[in-house]
Amino acid sequence: MTVGTDEQIAQWKKEKIVGIIGLGDMGQLYAEKFSEAGWNVVACDREELYDSLKEKYANAKFTLVQDGHRVSRVSDFIIYSVEAANIDKIVGLYGPSSKINAIVGGQTSCKRPEVLAFERLLPSDTKIITVHSLHGPKVNTEGQPLVIIDHRSNDNGYSLSLVDSIMSCLKSEHVYLTCDEHDKITADTQAVTHAAFLSMGSAWAKSETYPWDAKDNKWQGGIENVKINISLRIYSNKWHVYAGLAITNPQAHKQILQYATSVTELFTLFIDHKKEELTERIMKAKEFVFGNHTGLLLLDDSLLDEFSLSEKGRNSINSVPNSHLSLLAIVDSWYQLGINPYDHMICSTPLFRIFLGVSEYLFLTPGLLDKTIDAAIDDKAFRSIDLEFVVAARKWSSIVSFESFDLYQKQFDDVQKFFEPMFPAATKIGNDMIKKILAHSKK
Ligand SMILES: NC(=O)C1=CN([C@@H]2O[C@H](COP(=O)(O)OP(=O)(O)OC[C@H]3O[C@@H](n4cnc5c(N)ncnc54)[C@H](OP(=O)(O)O)[C@@H]3O)[C@@H](O)[C@H]2O)C=CC1
Ligand SMILES: O=C(O)C(=O)Cc1ccc(O)cc1
């Protein structure tokens, strides 16, 4: 990290202005954190919202202005914190107003399209240093990875040092990558994680199942609570975050397709009762992904029993063995694609670490994988929901490959409606669960 000296930072705090275009969840987080740390921050959202936002931010430490022109004209570091699908349009609108020699960056989750928009639409004197906080707006920024991409600065590190210094108040771990490195890693980690949890939610919604309430004790105990809480957490969020991340990243299409293929092929082995073939395939994947694993597991199932949306979900004693198709398939996908998920830990989101944690738990807890394979082959209890899961995984993969934002939103909204009544409870319990998991995995 190339943070300036204390004197340098004190001087910059007097001279420099940080601009934020888009005061949604992430823009607001940055505007508040930077201004609380003593930086001068100027921010805007859509022009038509200015009057109502004036009231909302009347006591804020940052200055609200009407539009992105007013942010761009005065700011030394401008951050576009807007929907990925609109980055071209919005940079096209305000980019030409950028202050001479300003540093420009963005928060969108896939960097190649963002950087192409900057190269095409910004004045050539501007510098491009872009960022990506690898966590959602409600997670404590401290210790989380923050990717910084110095794409075009050519000033011997001066601009990078200014960006590092501004960002340092988040207390995140700065990770320096190129935009292609960033997009490859986030395709391997985030995109496929979301595909799995989106597919779980779709499968439950299609079969009209609230899993925490299932009469046949199917989704009880820690691992199941993780699946349910993370899936609902994603569906309680804004669809465009997940759509943008997957659709605008061509490298993500391949990962999501492989996930859908692994889901389909494993399910076919289940229904064909090909136990030997299934076991061999899963053991190969286990050896590839977890063969060198030593030390503690990232997660402890019993630690998570309490985080259920229902009373009975807190007790895993009577739960029936699950085929865990979603988890077998992610490990199989990593194997098929030659991805070692532990290589990406320095650049991972909380949801990815949790997904890896539950997969690790399934594969490395003595006896659990055998019990899971037995259930997958012999037990029909999960057949129909596994079938819905196959359909859902394939559907999400097609939507992403066809790059259809409209279909993505429609599919997301349908499931969101189904789970909506549970969102307040799920958000609370999900936040507590994530806090506990993150504290545990730090140890
Ligand atoms: N949420 C998350 O967990 C994370 C999101 N990201 C990425 O960060 C970016 C922002 O995400 P997030 O804050 O969650 O999304 P939000 O939808 O909450 O924020 C985007 C904001 O930009 C506003 N906006 C749209 N057009 C303009 C404009 N012309 N001028 C000014 N503001 C405008 C939007 O208004 P309106 O809603 O009216 O369109 C909205 O308030 C996205 O690209 C997302 O993918 C990155 C890391 C984490
Ligand atoms: O942790 C996750 O995967 C999230 O869902 C939050 C999130 C969403 C988008 C990003 O670009 C980064 C983090």
Tab-separated table of C-alpha atoms and ligand atoms in Angstrom, residues 21-28 44-47 49 67-68 80-84 86 90 93-94 107-109 132-137 190 237-238 240-242 244-245, ligand 1:
chain	number	residue	atom	x	y	z
A	21	ILE	CA	-21.694	9.795	-8.607
A	22	GLY	CA	-24.541	7.507	-7.482
A	23	LEU	CA	-25.656	7.622	-3.863
A	24	GLY	CA	-27.093	4.118	-3.659
A	25	ASP	CA	-25.987	1.566	-1.090
A	26	MET	CA	-22.271	1.554	-1.961
A	27	GLY	CA	-22.002	5.252	-2.886
A	28	GLN	CA	-23.573	6.240	0.403
A	44	CYS	CA	-24.934	13.272	-6.259
A	45	ASP	CA	-27.607	10.836	-7.293
A	46	ARG	CA	-30.088	11.294	-10.143
A	47	GLU	CA	-30.796	14.962	-10.785
A	49	LEU	CA	-34.039	13.197	-6.830
A	67	ASP	CA	-25.777	16.157	-10.790
A	68	GLY	CA	-22.634	14.433	-12.003
A	80	TYR	CA	-18.901	6.224	-10.431
A	81	SER	CA	-21.032	4.070	-8.106
A	82	VAL	CA	-23.851	3.253	-10.516
A	83	GLU	CA	-25.567	0.247	-12.154
A	84	ALA	CA	-23.114	-1.678	-14.361
A	86	ASN	CA	-25.608	2.062	-17.382
A	90	ILE	CA	-23.508	7.796	-17.346
A	93	LEU	CA	-22.934	12.125	-19.773
A	94	TYR	CA	-20.604	13.410	-17.039
A	107	GLN	CA	-17.357	0.639	-8.173
A	108	THR	CA	-18.961	-1.635	-10.773
A	109	SER	CA	-18.257	-5.313	-10.170
A	132	HIS	CA	-13.976	-2.630	-6.103
A	133	SER	CA	-14.932	-3.340	-2.486
A	134	LEU	CA	-15.477	-7.089	-2.315
A	135	HIS	CA	-18.395	-7.020	0.095
A	136	GLY	CA	-21.917	-5.700	0.384
A	137	PRO	CA	-22.855	-2.357	1.934
A	190	GLN	CA	-18.571	-14.326	-6.979
A	237	ASN	CA	-30.900	-7.272	-2.531
A	238	LYS	CA	-31.085	-5.441	-5.871
A	240	HIS	CA	-28.955	-5.419	-10.997
A	241	VAL	CA	-25.959	-6.056	-8.715
A	242	TYR	CA	-25.961	-9.790	-9.553
A	244	GLY	CA	-24.322	-6.780	-13.869
A	245	LEU	CA	-21.626	-8.881	-12.294
B	1	LIG	N1	-24.459	-3.766	-3.438
B	1	LIG	C1	-23.344	-4.459	-3.397
B	1	LIG	O1	-23.240	-5.425	-2.613
B	1	LIG	C2	-22.179	-4.071	-4.244
B	1	LIG	C3	-22.377	-3.405	-5.443
B	1	LIG	N2	-21.296	-3.095	-6.240
B	1	LIG	C4	-21.475	-2.383	-7.494
B	1	LIG	O2	-21.466	-0.996	-7.169
B	1	LIG	C5	-22.373	-0.271	-8.012
B	1	LIG	C6	-23.421	0.398	-7.121
B	1	LIG	O3	-24.118	-0.608	-6.428
B	1	LIG	P1	-25.219	-0.257	-5.347
B	1	LIG	O4	-24.832	0.954	-4.606
B	1	LIG	O5	-25.478	-1.518	-4.587
B	1	LIG	O6	-26.464	0.034	-6.293
B	1	LIG	P2	-27.624	1.104	-6.099
B	1	LIG	O7	-28.682	0.799	-7.084
B	1	LIG	O8	-28.002	1.122	-4.643
B	1	LIG	O9	-26.895	2.482	-6.446
B	1	LIG	C7	-26.739	3.043	-7.714
B	1	LIG	C8	-27.230	4.468	-7.627
B	1	LIG	O10	-26.859	5.220	-8.774
B	1	LIG	C9	-27.980	6.004	-9.106
B	1	LIG	N3	-27.907	6.563	-10.452
B	1	LIG	C10	-28.411	6.059	-11.611
B	1	LIG	N4	-28.199	6.919	-12.622
B	1	LIG	C11	-27.546	7.976	-12.094
B	1	LIG	C12	-27.071	9.200	-12.646
B	1	LIG	N5	-27.214	9.507	-13.940
B	1	LIG	N6	-26.452	10.081	-11.820
B	1	LIG	C13	-26.315	9.804	-10.526
B	1	LIG	N7	-26.766	8.669	-9.932
B	1	LIG	C14	-27.365	7.760	-10.719
B	1	LIG	C15	-29.119	5.056	-8.917
B	1	LIG	O11	-30.383	5.653	-8.972
B	1	LIG	P3	-31.660	4.716	-9.473
B	1	LIG	O12	-31.766	3.613	-8.476
B	1	LIG	O13	-32.790	5.666	-9.460
B	1	LIG	O14	-31.294	4.211	-10.831
B	1	LIG	C16	-28.759	4.498	-7.545
B	1	LIG	O15	-29.171	5.333	-6.489
B	1	LIG	C17	-22.979	-1.305	-8.958
B	1	LIG	O16	-22.286	-1.284	-10.169
B	1	LIG	C18	-22.798	-2.624	-8.227
B	1	LIG	O17	-22.747	-3.698	-9.093
B	1	LIG	C19	-20.009	-3.369	-5.847
B	1	LIG	C20	-19.770	-3.965	-4.653
B	1	LIG	C21	-20.831	-4.419	-3.778
